[in-house]
mmCIF file of C-alpha atoms in Angstrom:
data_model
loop_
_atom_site.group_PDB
_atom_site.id
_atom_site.type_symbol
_atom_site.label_atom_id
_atom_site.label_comp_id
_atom_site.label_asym_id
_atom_site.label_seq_id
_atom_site.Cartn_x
_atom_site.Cartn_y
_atom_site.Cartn_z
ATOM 1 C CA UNK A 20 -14.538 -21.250 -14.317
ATOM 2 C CA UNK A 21 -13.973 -17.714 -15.326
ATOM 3 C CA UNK A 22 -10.843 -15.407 -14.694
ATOM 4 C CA UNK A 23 -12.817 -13.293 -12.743
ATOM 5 C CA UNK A 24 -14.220 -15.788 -10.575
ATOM 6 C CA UNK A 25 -11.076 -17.685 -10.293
ATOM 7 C CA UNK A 26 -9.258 -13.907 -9.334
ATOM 8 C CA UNK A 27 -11.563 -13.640 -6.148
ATOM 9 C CA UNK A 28 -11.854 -17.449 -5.223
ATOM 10 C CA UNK A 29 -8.164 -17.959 -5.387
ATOM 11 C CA UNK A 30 -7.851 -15.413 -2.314
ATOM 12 C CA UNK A 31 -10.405 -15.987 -0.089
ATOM 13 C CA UNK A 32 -9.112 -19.984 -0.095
ATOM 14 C CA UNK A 33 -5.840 -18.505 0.850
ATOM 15 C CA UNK A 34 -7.052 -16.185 3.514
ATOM 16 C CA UNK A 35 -8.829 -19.316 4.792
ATOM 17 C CA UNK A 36 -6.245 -21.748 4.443
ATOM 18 C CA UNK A 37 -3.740 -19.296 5.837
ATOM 19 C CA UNK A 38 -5.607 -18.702 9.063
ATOM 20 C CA UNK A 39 -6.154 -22.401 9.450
ATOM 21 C CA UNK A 40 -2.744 -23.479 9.016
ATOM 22 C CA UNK A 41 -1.830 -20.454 11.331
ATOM 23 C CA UNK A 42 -4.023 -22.019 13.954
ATOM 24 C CA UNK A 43 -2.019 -24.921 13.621
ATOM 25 C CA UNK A 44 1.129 -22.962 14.220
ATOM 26 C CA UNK A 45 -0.305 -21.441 17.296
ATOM 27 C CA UNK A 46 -0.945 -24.687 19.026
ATOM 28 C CA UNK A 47 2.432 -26.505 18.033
ATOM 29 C CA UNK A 48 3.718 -23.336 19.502
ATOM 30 C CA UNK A 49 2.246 -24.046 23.066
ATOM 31 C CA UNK A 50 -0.720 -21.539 22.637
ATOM 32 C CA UNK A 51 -4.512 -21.669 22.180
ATOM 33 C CA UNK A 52 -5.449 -20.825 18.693
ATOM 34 C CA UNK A 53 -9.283 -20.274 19.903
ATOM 35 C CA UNK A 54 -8.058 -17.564 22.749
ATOM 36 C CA UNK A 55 -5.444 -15.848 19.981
ATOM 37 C CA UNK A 56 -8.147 -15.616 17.557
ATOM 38 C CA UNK A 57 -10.893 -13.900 19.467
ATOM 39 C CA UNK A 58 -8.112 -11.808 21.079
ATOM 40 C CA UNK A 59 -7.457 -10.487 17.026
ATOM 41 C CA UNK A 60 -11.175 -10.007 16.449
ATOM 42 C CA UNK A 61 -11.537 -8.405 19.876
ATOM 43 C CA UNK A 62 -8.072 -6.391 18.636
ATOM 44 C CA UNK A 63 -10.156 -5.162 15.348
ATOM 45 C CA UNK A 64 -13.898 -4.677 16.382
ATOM 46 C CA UNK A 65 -13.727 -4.885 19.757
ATOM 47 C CA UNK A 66 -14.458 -1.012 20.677
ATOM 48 C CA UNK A 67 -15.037 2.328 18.416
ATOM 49 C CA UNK A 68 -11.669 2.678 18.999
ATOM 50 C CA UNK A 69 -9.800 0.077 18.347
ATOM 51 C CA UNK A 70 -12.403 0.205 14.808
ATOM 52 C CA UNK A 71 -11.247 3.360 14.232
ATOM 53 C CA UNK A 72 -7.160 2.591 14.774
ATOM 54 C CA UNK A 73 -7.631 -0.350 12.308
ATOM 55 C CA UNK A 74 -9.316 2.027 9.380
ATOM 56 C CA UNK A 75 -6.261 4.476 10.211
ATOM 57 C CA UNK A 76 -4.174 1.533 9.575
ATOM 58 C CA UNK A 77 -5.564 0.343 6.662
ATOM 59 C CA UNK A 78 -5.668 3.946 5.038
ATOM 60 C CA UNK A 79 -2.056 3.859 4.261
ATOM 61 C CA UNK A 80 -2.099 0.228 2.642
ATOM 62 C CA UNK A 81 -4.603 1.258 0.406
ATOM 63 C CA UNK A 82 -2.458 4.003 -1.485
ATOM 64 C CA UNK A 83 0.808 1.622 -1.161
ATOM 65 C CA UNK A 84 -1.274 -1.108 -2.396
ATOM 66 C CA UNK A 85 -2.605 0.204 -5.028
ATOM 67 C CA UNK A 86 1.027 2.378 -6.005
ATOM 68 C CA UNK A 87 2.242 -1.221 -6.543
ATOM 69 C CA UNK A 88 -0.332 -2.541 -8.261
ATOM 70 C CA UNK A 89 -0.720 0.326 -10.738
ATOM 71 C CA UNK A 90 2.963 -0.476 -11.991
ATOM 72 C CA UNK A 91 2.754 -4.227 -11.711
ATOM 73 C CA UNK A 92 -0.345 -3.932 -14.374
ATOM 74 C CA UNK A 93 1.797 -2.119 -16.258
ATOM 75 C CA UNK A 94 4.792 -4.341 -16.469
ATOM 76 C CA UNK A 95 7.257 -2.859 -13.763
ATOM 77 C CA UNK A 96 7.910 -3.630 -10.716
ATOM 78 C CA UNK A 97 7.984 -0.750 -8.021
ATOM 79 C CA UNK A 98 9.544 -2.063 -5.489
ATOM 80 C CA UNK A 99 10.566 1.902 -4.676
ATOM 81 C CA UNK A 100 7.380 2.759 -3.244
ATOM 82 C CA UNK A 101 8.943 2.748 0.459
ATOM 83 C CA UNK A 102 11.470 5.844 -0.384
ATOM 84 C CA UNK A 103 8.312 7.585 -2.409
ATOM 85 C CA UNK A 104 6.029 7.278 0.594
ATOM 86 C CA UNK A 105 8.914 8.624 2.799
ATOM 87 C CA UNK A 106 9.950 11.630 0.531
ATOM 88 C CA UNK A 107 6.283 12.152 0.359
ATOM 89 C CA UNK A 108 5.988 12.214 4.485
ATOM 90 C CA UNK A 109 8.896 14.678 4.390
ATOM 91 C CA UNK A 110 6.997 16.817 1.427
ATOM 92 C CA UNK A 111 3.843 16.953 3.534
ATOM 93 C CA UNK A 112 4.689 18.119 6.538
ATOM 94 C CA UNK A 113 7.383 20.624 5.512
ATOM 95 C CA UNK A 114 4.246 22.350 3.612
ATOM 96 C CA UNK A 115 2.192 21.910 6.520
ATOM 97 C CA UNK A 116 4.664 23.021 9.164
ATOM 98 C CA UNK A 117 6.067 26.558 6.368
ATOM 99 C CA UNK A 118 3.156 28.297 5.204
ATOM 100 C CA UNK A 119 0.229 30.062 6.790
ATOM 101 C CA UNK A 120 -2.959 29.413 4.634
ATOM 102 C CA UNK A 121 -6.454 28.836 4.967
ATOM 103 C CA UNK A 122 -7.414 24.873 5.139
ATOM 104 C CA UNK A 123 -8.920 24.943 1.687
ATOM 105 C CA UNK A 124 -5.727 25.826 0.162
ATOM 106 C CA UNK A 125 -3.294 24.136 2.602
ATOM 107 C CA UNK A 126 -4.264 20.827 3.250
ATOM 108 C CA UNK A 127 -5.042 20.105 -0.614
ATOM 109 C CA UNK A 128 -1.629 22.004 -0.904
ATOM 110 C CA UNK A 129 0.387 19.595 1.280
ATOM 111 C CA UNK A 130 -1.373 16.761 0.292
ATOM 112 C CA UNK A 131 -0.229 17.429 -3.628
ATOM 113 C CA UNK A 132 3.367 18.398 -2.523
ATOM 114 C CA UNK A 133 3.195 15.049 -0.823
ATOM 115 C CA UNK A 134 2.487 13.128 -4.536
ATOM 116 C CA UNK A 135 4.485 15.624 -6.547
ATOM 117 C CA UNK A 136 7.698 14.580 -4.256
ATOM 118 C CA UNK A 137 6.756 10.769 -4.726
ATOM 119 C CA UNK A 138 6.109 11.430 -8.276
ATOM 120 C CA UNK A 139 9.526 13.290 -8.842
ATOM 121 C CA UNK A 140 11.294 9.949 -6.627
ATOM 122 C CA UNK A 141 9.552 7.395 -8.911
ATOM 123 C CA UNK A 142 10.546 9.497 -12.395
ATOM 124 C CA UNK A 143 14.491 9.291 -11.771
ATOM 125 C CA UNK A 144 14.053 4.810 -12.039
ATOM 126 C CA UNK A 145 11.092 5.199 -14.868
ATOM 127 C CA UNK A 146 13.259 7.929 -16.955
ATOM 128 C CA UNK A 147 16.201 5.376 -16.350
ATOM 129 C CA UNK A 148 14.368 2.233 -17.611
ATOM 130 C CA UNK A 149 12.422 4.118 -20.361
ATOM 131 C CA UNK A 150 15.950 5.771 -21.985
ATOM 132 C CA UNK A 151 18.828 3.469 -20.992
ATOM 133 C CA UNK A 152 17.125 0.403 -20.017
ATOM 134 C CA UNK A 153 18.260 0.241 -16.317
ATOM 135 C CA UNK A 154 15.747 -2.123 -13.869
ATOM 136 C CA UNK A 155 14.037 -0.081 -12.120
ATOM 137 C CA UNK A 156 13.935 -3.126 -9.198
ATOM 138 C CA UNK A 157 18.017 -1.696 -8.600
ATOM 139 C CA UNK A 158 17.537 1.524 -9.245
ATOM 140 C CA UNK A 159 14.361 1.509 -6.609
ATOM 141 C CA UNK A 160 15.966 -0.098 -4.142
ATOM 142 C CA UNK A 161 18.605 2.149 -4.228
ATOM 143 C CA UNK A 162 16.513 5.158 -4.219
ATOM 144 C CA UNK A 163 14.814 3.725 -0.910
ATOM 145 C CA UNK A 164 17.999 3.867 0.683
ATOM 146 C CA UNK A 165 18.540 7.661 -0.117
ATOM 147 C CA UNK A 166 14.995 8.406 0.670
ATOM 148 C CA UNK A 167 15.599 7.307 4.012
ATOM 149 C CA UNK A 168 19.118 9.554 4.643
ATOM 150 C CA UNK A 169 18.563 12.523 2.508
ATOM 151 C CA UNK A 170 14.795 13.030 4.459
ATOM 152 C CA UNK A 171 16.916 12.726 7.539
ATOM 153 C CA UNK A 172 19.359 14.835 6.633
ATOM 154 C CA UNK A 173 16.851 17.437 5.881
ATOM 155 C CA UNK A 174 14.872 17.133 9.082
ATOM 156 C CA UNK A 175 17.796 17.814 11.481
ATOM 157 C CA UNK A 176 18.531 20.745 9.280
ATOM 158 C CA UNK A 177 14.585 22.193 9.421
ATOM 159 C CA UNK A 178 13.960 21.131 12.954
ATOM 160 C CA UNK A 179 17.293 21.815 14.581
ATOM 161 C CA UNK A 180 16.753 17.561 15.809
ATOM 162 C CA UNK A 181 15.178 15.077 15.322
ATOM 163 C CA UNK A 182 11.637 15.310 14.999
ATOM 164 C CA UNK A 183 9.588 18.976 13.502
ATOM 165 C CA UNK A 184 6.933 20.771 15.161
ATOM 166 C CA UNK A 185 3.584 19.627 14.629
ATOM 167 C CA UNK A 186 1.730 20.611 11.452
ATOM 168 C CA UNK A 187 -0.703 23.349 11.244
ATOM 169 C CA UNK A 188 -4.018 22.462 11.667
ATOM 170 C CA UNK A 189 -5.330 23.863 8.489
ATOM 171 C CA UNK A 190 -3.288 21.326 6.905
ATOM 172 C CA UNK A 191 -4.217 18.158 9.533
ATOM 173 C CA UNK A 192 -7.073 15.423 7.632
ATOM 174 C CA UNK A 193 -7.794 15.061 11.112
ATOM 175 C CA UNK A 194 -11.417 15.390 11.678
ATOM 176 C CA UNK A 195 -13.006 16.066 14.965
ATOM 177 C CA UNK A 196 -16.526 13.928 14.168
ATOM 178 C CA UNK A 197 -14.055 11.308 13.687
ATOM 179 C CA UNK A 198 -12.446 11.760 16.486
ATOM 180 C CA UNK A 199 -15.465 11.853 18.783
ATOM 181 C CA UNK A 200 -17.422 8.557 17.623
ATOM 182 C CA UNK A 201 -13.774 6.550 18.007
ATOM 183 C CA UNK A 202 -12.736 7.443 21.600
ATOM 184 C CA UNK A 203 -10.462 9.824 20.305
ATOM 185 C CA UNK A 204 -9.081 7.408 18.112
ATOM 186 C CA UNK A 205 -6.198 8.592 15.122
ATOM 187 C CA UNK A 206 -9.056 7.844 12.842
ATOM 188 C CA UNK A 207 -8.795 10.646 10.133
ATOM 189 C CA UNK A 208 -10.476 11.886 6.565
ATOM 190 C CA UNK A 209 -7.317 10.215 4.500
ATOM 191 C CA UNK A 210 -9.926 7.285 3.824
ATOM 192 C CA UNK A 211 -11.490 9.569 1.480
ATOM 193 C CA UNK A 212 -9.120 10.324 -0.115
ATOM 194 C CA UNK A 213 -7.467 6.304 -0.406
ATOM 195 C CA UNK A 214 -10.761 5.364 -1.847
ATOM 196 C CA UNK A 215 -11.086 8.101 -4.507
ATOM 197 C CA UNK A 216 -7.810 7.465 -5.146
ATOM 198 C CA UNK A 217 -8.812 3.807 -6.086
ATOM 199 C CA UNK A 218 -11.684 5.004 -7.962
ATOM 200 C CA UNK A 219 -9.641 7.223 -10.240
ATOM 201 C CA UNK A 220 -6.846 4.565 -11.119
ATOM 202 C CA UNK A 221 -9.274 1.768 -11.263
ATOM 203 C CA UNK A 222 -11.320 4.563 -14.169
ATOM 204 C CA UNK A 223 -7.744 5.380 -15.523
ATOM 205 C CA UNK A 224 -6.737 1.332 -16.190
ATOM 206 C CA UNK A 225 -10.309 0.455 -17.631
ATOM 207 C CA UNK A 226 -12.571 3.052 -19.285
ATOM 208 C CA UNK A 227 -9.009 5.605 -21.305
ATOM 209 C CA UNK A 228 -6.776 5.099 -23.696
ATOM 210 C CA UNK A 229 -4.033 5.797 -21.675
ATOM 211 C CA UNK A 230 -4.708 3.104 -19.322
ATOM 212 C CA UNK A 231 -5.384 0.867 -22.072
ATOM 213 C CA UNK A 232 -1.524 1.871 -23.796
ATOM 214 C CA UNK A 233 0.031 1.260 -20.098
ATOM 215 C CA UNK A 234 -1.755 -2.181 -19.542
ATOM 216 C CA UNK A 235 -0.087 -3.204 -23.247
ATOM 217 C CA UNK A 236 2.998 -2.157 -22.671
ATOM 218 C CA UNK A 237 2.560 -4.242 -19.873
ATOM 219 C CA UNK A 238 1.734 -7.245 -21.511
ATOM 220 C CA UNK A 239 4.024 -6.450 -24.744
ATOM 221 C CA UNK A 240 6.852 -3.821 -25.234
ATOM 222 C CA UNK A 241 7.428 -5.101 -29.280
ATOM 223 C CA UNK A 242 4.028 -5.707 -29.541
ATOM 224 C CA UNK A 243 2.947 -1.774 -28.476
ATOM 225 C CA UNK A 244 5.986 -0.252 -30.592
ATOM 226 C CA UNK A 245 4.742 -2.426 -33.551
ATOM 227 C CA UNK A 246 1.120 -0.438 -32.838
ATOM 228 C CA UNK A 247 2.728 2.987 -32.945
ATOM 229 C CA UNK A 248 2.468 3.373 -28.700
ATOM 230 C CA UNK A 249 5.751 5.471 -27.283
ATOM 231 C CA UNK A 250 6.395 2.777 -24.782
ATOM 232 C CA UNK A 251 9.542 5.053 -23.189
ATOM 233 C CA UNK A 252 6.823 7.876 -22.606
ATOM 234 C CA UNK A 253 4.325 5.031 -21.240
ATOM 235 C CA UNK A 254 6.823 3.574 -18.738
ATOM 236 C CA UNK A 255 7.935 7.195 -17.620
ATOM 237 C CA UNK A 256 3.793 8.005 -17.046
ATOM 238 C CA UNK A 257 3.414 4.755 -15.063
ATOM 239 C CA UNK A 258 6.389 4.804 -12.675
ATOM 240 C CA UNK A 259 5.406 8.845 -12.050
ATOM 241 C CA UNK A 260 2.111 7.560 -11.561
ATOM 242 C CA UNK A 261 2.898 4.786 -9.331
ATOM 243 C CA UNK A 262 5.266 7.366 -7.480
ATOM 244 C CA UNK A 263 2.211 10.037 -6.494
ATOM 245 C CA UNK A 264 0.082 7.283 -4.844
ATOM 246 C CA UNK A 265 3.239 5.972 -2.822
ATOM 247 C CA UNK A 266 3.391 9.767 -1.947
ATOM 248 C CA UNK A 267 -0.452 10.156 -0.920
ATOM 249 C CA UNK A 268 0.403 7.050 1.766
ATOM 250 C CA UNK A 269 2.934 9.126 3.202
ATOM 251 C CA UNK A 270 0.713 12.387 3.110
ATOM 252 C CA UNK A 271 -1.730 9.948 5.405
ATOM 253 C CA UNK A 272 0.833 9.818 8.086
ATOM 254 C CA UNK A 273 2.454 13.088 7.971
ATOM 255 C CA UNK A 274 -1.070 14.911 7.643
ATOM 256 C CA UNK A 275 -2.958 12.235 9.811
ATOM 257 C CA UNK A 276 -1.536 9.838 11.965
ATOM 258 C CA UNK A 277 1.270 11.902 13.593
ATOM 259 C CA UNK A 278 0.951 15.266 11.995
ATOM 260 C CA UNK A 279 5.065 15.682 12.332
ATOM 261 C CA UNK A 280 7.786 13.546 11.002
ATOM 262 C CA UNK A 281 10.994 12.151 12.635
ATOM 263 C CA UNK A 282 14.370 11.047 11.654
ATOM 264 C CA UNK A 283 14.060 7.381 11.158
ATOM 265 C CA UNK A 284 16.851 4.562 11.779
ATOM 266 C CA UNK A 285 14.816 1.928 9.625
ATOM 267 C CA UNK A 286 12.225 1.798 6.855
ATOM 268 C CA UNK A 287 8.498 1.985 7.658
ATOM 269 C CA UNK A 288 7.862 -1.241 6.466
ATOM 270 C CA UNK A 289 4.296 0.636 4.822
ATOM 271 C CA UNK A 290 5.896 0.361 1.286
ATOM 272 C CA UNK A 291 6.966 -3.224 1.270
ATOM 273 C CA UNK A 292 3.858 -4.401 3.150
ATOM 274 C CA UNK A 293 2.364 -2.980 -0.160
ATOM 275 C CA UNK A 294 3.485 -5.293 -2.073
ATOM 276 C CA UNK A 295 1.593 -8.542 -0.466
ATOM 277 C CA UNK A 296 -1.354 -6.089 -0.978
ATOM 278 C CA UNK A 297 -0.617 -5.856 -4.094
ATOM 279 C CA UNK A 298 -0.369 -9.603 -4.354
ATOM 280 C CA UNK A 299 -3.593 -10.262 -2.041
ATOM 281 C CA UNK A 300 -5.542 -7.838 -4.222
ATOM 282 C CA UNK A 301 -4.607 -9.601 -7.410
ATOM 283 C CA UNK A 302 -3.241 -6.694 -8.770
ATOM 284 C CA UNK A 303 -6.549 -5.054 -9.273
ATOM 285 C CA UNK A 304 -7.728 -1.139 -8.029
ATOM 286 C CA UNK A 305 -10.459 -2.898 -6.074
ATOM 287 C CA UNK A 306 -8.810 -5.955 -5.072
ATOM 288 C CA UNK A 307 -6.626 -4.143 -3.360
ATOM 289 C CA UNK A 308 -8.909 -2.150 -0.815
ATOM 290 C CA UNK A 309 -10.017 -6.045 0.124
ATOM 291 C CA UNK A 310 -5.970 -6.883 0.549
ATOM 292 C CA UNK A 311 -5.573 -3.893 2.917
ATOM 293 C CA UNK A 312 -8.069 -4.613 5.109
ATOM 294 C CA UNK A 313 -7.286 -7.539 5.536
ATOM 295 C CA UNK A 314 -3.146 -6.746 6.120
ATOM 296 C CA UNK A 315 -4.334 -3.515 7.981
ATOM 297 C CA UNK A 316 -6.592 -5.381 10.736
ATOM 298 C CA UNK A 317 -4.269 -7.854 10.932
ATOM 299 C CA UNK A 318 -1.527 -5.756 11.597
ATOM 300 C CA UNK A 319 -3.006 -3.567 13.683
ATOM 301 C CA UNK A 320 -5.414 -6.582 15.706
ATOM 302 C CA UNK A 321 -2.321 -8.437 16.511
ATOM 303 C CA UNK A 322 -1.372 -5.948 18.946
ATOM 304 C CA UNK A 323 -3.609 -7.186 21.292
ATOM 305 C CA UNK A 324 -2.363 -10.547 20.693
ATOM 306 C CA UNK A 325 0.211 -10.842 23.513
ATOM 307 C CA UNK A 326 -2.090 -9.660 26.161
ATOM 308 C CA UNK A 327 -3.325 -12.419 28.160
ATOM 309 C CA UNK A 328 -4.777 -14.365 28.351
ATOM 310 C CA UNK A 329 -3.332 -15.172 24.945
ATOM 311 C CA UNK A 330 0.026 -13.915 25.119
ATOM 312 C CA UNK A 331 0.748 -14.788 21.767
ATOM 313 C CA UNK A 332 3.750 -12.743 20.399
ATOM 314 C CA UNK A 333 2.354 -10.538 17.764
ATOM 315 C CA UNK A 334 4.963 -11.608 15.463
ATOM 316 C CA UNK A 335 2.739 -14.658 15.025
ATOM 317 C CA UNK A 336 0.166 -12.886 12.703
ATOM 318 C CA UNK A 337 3.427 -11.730 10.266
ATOM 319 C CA UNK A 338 4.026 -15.666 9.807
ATOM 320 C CA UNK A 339 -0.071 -16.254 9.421
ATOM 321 C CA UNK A 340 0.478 -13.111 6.466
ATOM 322 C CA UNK A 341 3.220 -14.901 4.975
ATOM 323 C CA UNK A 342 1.364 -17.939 4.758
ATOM 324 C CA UNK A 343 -1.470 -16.193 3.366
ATOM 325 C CA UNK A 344 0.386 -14.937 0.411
ATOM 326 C CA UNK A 345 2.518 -18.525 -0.196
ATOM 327 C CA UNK A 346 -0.821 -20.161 -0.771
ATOM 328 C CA UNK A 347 -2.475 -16.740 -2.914
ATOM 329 C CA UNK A 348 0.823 -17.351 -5.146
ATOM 330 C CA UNK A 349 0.527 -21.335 -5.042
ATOM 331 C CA UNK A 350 -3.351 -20.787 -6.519
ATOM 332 C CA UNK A 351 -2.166 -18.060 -9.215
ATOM 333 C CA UNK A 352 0.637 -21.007 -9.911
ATOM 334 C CA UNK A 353 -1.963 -23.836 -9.748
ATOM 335 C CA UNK A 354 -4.436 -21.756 -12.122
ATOM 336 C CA UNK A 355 -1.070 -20.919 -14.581
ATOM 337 C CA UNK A 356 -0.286 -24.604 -15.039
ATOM 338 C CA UNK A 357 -4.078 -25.423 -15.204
ATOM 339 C CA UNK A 358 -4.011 -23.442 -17.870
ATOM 340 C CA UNK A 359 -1.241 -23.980 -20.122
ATOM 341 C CA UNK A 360 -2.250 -28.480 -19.710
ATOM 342 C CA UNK A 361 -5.583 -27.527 -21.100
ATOM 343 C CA UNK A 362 -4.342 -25.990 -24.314
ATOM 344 C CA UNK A 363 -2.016 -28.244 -24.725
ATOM 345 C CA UNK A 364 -4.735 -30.669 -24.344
ATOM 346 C CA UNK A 365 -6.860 -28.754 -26.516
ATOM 347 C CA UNK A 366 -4.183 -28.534 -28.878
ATOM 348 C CA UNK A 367 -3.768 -32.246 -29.064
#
């Protein structure tokens, strides 16, 4: 079977798998998987509205997703793409909430601010790793921590509390058609923008040369030096990279979902989930719009989970998720060993 096949079997077994053994958990747990089920799907598609919340959901995944993904193809490991997303919110809305500009210049205005911030959070761990050979894993996960305070810290200073004015609408992806065909759902244009997003990366990683100089130094620092490639410069590019897509997913909920931004006490969570995304998606530009779907109307169907006559706790579908990704890694496992036997076989 080929590694293409194998990359899209390998997840829909898990997804399937994962649900079924999730079923399983439901019932030891004293509750009817049938009822919880069709309370999800009801949760997801069960109204224009609650179809509309779930693409809203999703829209952030994507771009976290897919900032993961980018620097896992290239051989790092972004595990900062919480703080960029958050230092990204921050960027957006203090653009959208200071100037006075028509739409055409201030939402594309706030939504670059919004990647240049996550860009500039993501280049302090790649310049690290590229000239003094720091992980960027600590360095990230440090950063995440600052993200959080420091975007706090300027809030209360801008707002005079806790939470800033609303945005200006000439800077909101909210979109009234939208609005109307979802019940007045939080449904807004930042889809467009995930999925071009995807297109660009996915044209960036497969049809240039620079794509094709990440992806090797990926696979092979000595081997790209020994080809002439400035792997310091390529690692700087792909964590900056990485950095403006965590960004965009925080543009989506400063410019669309709330159209403000708080102090927070905790991470969003948006930046981690990205990385089973990443994982469900196979590490691949399109893969990963199927991974966030999937986390995003899970996420967001569970809700209705612990309504009755379910009344499953919602935290359920987080253990179905993590079940999902244990057997996703166990088949990329399985398909490694499979692998290395038959050349040894071969060998032999």
């Amino acid at each position: 079977m080929s590694k293409r096949w194998t990359s899209i079997l390998i997840p829909v077994l898990a997804v399937i798998l994962g649900l079924l053994v999730g079923a399983v958990i439901i019932a030891i747990s004293g509750y009817n998987p049938i009822v919880g089920y069709t309370q999800l799907w009801e949760g997801i598609f069960g109204d224009s509205y609650v179809i509309g919340e779930s693409i809203r959901q999703i829209t952030p995944y994507v771009l976290a997703g897919l900032a993961v993904a980018f620097a896992f193809k290239t051989g790092l490991f972004n595990i900062g793409v919480e703080g960029q997303l958050i230092v990204g919110w921050f960027a957006a809305v203090y653009v959208g909430i200071s100037f006075d500009l028509p739409a055409y210049i201030h939402l594309p205005l706030a939504i670059l601010a919004a990647g240049l911030a996550g860009a500039f959070w993501a280049f302090i761990p790649g310049i690290l790793k590229a000239k003094l050979g720091v992980n960027e894993v600590v360095v990230t996960i440090m950063l995440n921590y600052t993200a959080l305070h420091v975007t706090n810290a300027l809030i209360r200073s801008i707002a005079k509390g806790d939470t800033t004015e609303q945005i200006a609408q000439t800077a909101s992806l909210r979109i009234r058609f939208f609005e109307e065909i979802t019940q007045y759902s939080r449904l807004h244009g930042g889809i467009f923008i995930a999925i071009l997003t995807v297109i660009i990366i996915w044209f960036i990683l497969e049809k240039t040369t620079l794509g094709y100089e990440l992806k090797a130094a990926g696979f092979s620092q000595d081997a790209s030096k020994y080809a002439g490639m400035n792997v310091s410069r390529n690692i700087v590019i792909s964590m900056v990279i990485s950095g403006f897509i965590a960004g965009l997913a925080g543009a989506m909920e400063g410019l669309g979902t709330f159209e403000y931004v708080s102090t927070k006490t905790a991470m969003t969570g948006i930046g981690f989930d990205g990385i089973a995304v990443a994982v469900l998606g196979g590490n691949n530009p399109i893969g990963v719009v199927f991974g966030a779907i999937l986390f995003g109307a899970l996420k967001y169907g569970s809700l209705n989970m612990p309504n009755p006559p379910a009344q499953i706790p919602e935290e359920m579908i987080s253990v179905i998720i993590a079940v999902i990704i244990f057997f996703v890694a166990s088949g990329y496992l399985f398909q490694w060993l499979y692998e290395k036997f038959s050349k040894k076989k071969g060998v032999k």
